[in-house]
Coordinates of C-alpha atoms in Angstrom, one line a residue:
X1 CA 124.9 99.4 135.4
X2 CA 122.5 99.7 132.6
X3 CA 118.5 101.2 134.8
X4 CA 117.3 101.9 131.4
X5 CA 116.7 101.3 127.6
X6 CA 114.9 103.5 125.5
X7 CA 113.7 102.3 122.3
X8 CA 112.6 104.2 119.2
X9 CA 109.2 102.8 117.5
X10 CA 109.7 102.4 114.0
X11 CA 111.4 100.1 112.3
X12 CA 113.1 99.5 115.6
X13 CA 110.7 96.6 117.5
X14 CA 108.4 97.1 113.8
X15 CA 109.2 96.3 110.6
X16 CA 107.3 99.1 108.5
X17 CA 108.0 97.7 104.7
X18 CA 104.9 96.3 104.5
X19 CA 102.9 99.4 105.7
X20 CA 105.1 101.5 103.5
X21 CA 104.6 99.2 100.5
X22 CA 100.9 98.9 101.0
X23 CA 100.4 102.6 101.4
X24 CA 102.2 103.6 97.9
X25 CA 99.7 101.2 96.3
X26 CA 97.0 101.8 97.9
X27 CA 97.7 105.7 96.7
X28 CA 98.6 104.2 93.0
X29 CA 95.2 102.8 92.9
X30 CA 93.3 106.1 93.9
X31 CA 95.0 108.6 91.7
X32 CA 95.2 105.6 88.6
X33 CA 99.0 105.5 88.9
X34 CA 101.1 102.6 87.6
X35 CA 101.5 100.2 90.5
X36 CA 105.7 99.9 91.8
X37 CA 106.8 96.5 92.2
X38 CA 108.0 95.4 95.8
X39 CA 111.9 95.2 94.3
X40 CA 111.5 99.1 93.1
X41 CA 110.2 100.6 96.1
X42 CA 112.7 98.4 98.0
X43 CA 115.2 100.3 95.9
X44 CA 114.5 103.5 95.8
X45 CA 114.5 103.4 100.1
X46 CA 117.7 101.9 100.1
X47 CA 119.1 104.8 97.9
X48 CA 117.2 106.6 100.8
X49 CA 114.7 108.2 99.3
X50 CA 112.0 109.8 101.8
X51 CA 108.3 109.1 100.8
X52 CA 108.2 112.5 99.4
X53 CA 110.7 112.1 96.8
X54 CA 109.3 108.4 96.0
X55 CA 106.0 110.3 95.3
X56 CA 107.6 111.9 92.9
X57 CA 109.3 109.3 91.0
X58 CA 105.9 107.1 90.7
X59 CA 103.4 110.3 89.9
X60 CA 106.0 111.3 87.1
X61 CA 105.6 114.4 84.7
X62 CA 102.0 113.9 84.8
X63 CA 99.9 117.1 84.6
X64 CA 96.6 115.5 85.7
X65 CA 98.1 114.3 89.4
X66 CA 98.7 116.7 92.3
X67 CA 101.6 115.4 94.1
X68 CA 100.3 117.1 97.7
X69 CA 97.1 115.7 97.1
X70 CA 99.2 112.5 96.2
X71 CA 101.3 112.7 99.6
X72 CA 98.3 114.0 101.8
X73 CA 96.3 110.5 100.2
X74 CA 99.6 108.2 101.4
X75 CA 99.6 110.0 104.6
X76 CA 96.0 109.0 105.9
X77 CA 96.6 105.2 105.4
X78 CA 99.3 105.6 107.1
X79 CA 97.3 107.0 109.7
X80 CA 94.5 104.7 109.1
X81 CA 96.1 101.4 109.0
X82 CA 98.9 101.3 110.9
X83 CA 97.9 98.8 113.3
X84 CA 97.3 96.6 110.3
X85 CA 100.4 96.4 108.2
X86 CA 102.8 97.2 111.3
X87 CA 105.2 93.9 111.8
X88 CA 106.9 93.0 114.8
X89 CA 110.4 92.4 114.7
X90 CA 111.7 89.2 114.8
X91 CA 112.2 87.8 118.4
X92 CA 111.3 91.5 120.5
X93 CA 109.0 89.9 122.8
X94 CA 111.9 87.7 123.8
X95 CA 114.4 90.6 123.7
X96 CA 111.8 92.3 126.2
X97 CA 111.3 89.2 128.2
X98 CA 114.7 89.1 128.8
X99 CA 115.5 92.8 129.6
X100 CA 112.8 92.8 132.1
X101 CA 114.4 89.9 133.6
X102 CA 117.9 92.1 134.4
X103 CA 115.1 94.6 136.1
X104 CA 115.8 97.0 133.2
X105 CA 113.1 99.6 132.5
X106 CA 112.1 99.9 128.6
X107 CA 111.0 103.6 127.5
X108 CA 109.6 103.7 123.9
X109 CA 110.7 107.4 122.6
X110 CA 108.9 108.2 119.4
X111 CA 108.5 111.1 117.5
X112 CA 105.2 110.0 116.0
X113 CA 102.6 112.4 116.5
X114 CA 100.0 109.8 116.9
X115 CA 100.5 108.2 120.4
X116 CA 97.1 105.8 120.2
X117 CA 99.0 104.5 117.0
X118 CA 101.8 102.9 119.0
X119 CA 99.7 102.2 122.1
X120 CA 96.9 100.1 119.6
X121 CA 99.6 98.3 118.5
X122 CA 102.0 96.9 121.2
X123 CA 98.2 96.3 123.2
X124 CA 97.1 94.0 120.2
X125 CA 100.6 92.5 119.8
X126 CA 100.3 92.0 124.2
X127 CA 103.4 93.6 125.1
X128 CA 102.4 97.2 126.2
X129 CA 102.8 95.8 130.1
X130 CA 106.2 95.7 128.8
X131 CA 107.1 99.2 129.1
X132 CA 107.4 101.7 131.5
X133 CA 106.6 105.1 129.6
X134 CA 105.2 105.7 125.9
X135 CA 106.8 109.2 124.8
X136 CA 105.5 110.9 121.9
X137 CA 105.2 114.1 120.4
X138 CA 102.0 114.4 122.1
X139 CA 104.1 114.9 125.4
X140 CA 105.8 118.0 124.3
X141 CA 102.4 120.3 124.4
X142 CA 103.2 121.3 120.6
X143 CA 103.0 119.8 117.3
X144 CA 105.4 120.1 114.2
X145 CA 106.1 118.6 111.0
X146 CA 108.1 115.4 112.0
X147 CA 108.9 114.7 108.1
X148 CA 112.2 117.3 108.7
X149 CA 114.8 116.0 110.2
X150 CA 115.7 118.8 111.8
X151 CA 112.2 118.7 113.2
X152 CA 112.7 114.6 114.4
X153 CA 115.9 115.9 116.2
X154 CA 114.0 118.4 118.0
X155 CA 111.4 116.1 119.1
X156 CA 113.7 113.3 120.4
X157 CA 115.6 115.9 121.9
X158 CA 113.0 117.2 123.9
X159 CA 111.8 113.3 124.8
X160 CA 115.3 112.5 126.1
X161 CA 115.5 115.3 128.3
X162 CA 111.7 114.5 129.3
X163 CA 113.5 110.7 130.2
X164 CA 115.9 112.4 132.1
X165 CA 114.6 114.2 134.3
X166 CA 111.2 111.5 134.9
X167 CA 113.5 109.0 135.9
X168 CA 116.5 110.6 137.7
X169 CA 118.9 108.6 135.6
X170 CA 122.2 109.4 134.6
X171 CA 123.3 109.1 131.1
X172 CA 125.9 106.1 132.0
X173 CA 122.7 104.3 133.2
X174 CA 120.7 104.1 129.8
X175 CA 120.9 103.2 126.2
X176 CA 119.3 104.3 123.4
X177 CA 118.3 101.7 120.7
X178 CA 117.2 103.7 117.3
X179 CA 117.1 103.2 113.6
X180 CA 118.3 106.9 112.7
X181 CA 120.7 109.8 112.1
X182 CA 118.3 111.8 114.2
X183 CA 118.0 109.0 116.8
X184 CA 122.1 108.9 117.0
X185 CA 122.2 112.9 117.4
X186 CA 119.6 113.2 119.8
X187 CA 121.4 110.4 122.0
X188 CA 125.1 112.1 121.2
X189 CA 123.9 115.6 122.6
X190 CA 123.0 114.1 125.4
X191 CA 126.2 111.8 126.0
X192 CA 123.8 108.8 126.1
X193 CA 125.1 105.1 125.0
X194 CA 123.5 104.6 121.3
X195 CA 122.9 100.8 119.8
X196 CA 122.1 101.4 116.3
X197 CA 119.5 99.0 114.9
X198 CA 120.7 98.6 111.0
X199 CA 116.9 97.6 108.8
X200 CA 117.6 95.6 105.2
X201 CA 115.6 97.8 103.5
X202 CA 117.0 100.9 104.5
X203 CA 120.5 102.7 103.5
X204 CA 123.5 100.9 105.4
X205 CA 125.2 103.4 108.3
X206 CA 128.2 102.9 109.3
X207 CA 129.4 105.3 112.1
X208 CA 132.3 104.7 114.3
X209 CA 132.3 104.9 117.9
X210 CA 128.6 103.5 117.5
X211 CA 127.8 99.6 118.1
X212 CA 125.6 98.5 115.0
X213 CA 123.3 95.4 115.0
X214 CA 121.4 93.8 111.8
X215 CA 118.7 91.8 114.0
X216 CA 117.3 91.3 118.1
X217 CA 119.3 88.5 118.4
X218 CA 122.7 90.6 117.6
X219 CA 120.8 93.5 120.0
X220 CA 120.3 91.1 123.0
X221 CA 123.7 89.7 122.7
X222 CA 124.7 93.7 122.9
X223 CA 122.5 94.6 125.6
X224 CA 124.0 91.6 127.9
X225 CA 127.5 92.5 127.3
X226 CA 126.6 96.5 128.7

């Protein structure tokens, strides 16, 4: 009997292609770079490119940009405006609705280190009652660069075992949604059930043993079979 569901934040209940479009151009425009179109940047994450290497690709060879300054620039909208470009998914609230209904708990396990981010958000969009615990990095009592994915496993890691033990659950009782390799590992060191939530603009996965959804409506109909 499922107790528990833990969900990752991004671009697992959000859809962050709008953020992460508006963020390259908003950083195009400040350092005079030539503006990506939609279809490019669209590209470049399905080849799964990390913002880093995107950066890259759109400063160029040119000798008058900084690429950290470039980065550092992308990284406080990000910050900034979050709440603002941040999309729900498609049909969560009812996906929540009904897991509350089967007197599931819903855990939101992030490894953002910005916890008023997520909070801001699902209080705007008037489903924070929704869920039982908001874990962040801001839990752990220590802060690290969550752009290595070594680093992300770490965090979720540490966040799992933090579930664990807070709720006296065993691993047969929960399910972990996520959107990640570093999502999948975390759950799979811990022996917990993993649904992984495949995005369109992101590389395909395929990994066996692993149920694999392309939108809530597939997850729900997952969730009620468990």
């Amino acid at each position: 009997m499922i107790r528990l569901i833990i969900f990752d934040f991004d671009d697992t209940i959000t859809d962050n292609f709008l953020l992460d479009l508006k963020s390259f151009y908003f950083t195009c425009k400040q350092f005079d770079v030539k503006l990506p179109t939609k279809n490019k940047i669209l590209k470049f994450r399905r080849e799964g490119l990390l913002a880093s290497d995107i950066s890259k690709h759109l400063v160029g060879n040119s000798n008058k940009i900084d690429l950290d300054s470039f980065i550092i620039h992308r990284k406080k909208f990000l910050e900034n405006n979050s709440v603002k470009y941040l999309r729900l998914k498609k049909n969560i609230k009812k996906l929540f609705s009904f897991i509350k209904t089967k007197e599931i708990k819903i855990v939101i396990c992030s490894a953002n280190k910005h916890k008023f981010i997520i909070e801001d958000f699902l209080k705007i969009n008037k489903i924070f009652h929704k869920f039982s615990k908001i874990l962040t990095m801001a839990e752990l009592g220590f802060t690290i660069d969550n752009s290595s994915f070594s680093n992300r496993v770490l965090i979720k890691k540490s966040l799992l075992h933090n579930i664990l033990k807070k709720f006296n659950v065993s691993t047969n009782e929960i399910v972990f949604v996520g959107n990640s390799l570093e999502d999948l590992q975390s759950a799979n060191y811990f022996g917990i059930p993993f649904i992984y939530f495949q995005n369109n603009y992101l590389p395909l996965q395929k990994k066996k043993n692993t149920h694999t959804v392309n939108s809530v409506i597939e997850l729900r109909q997952t969730i009620g079979d468990l």
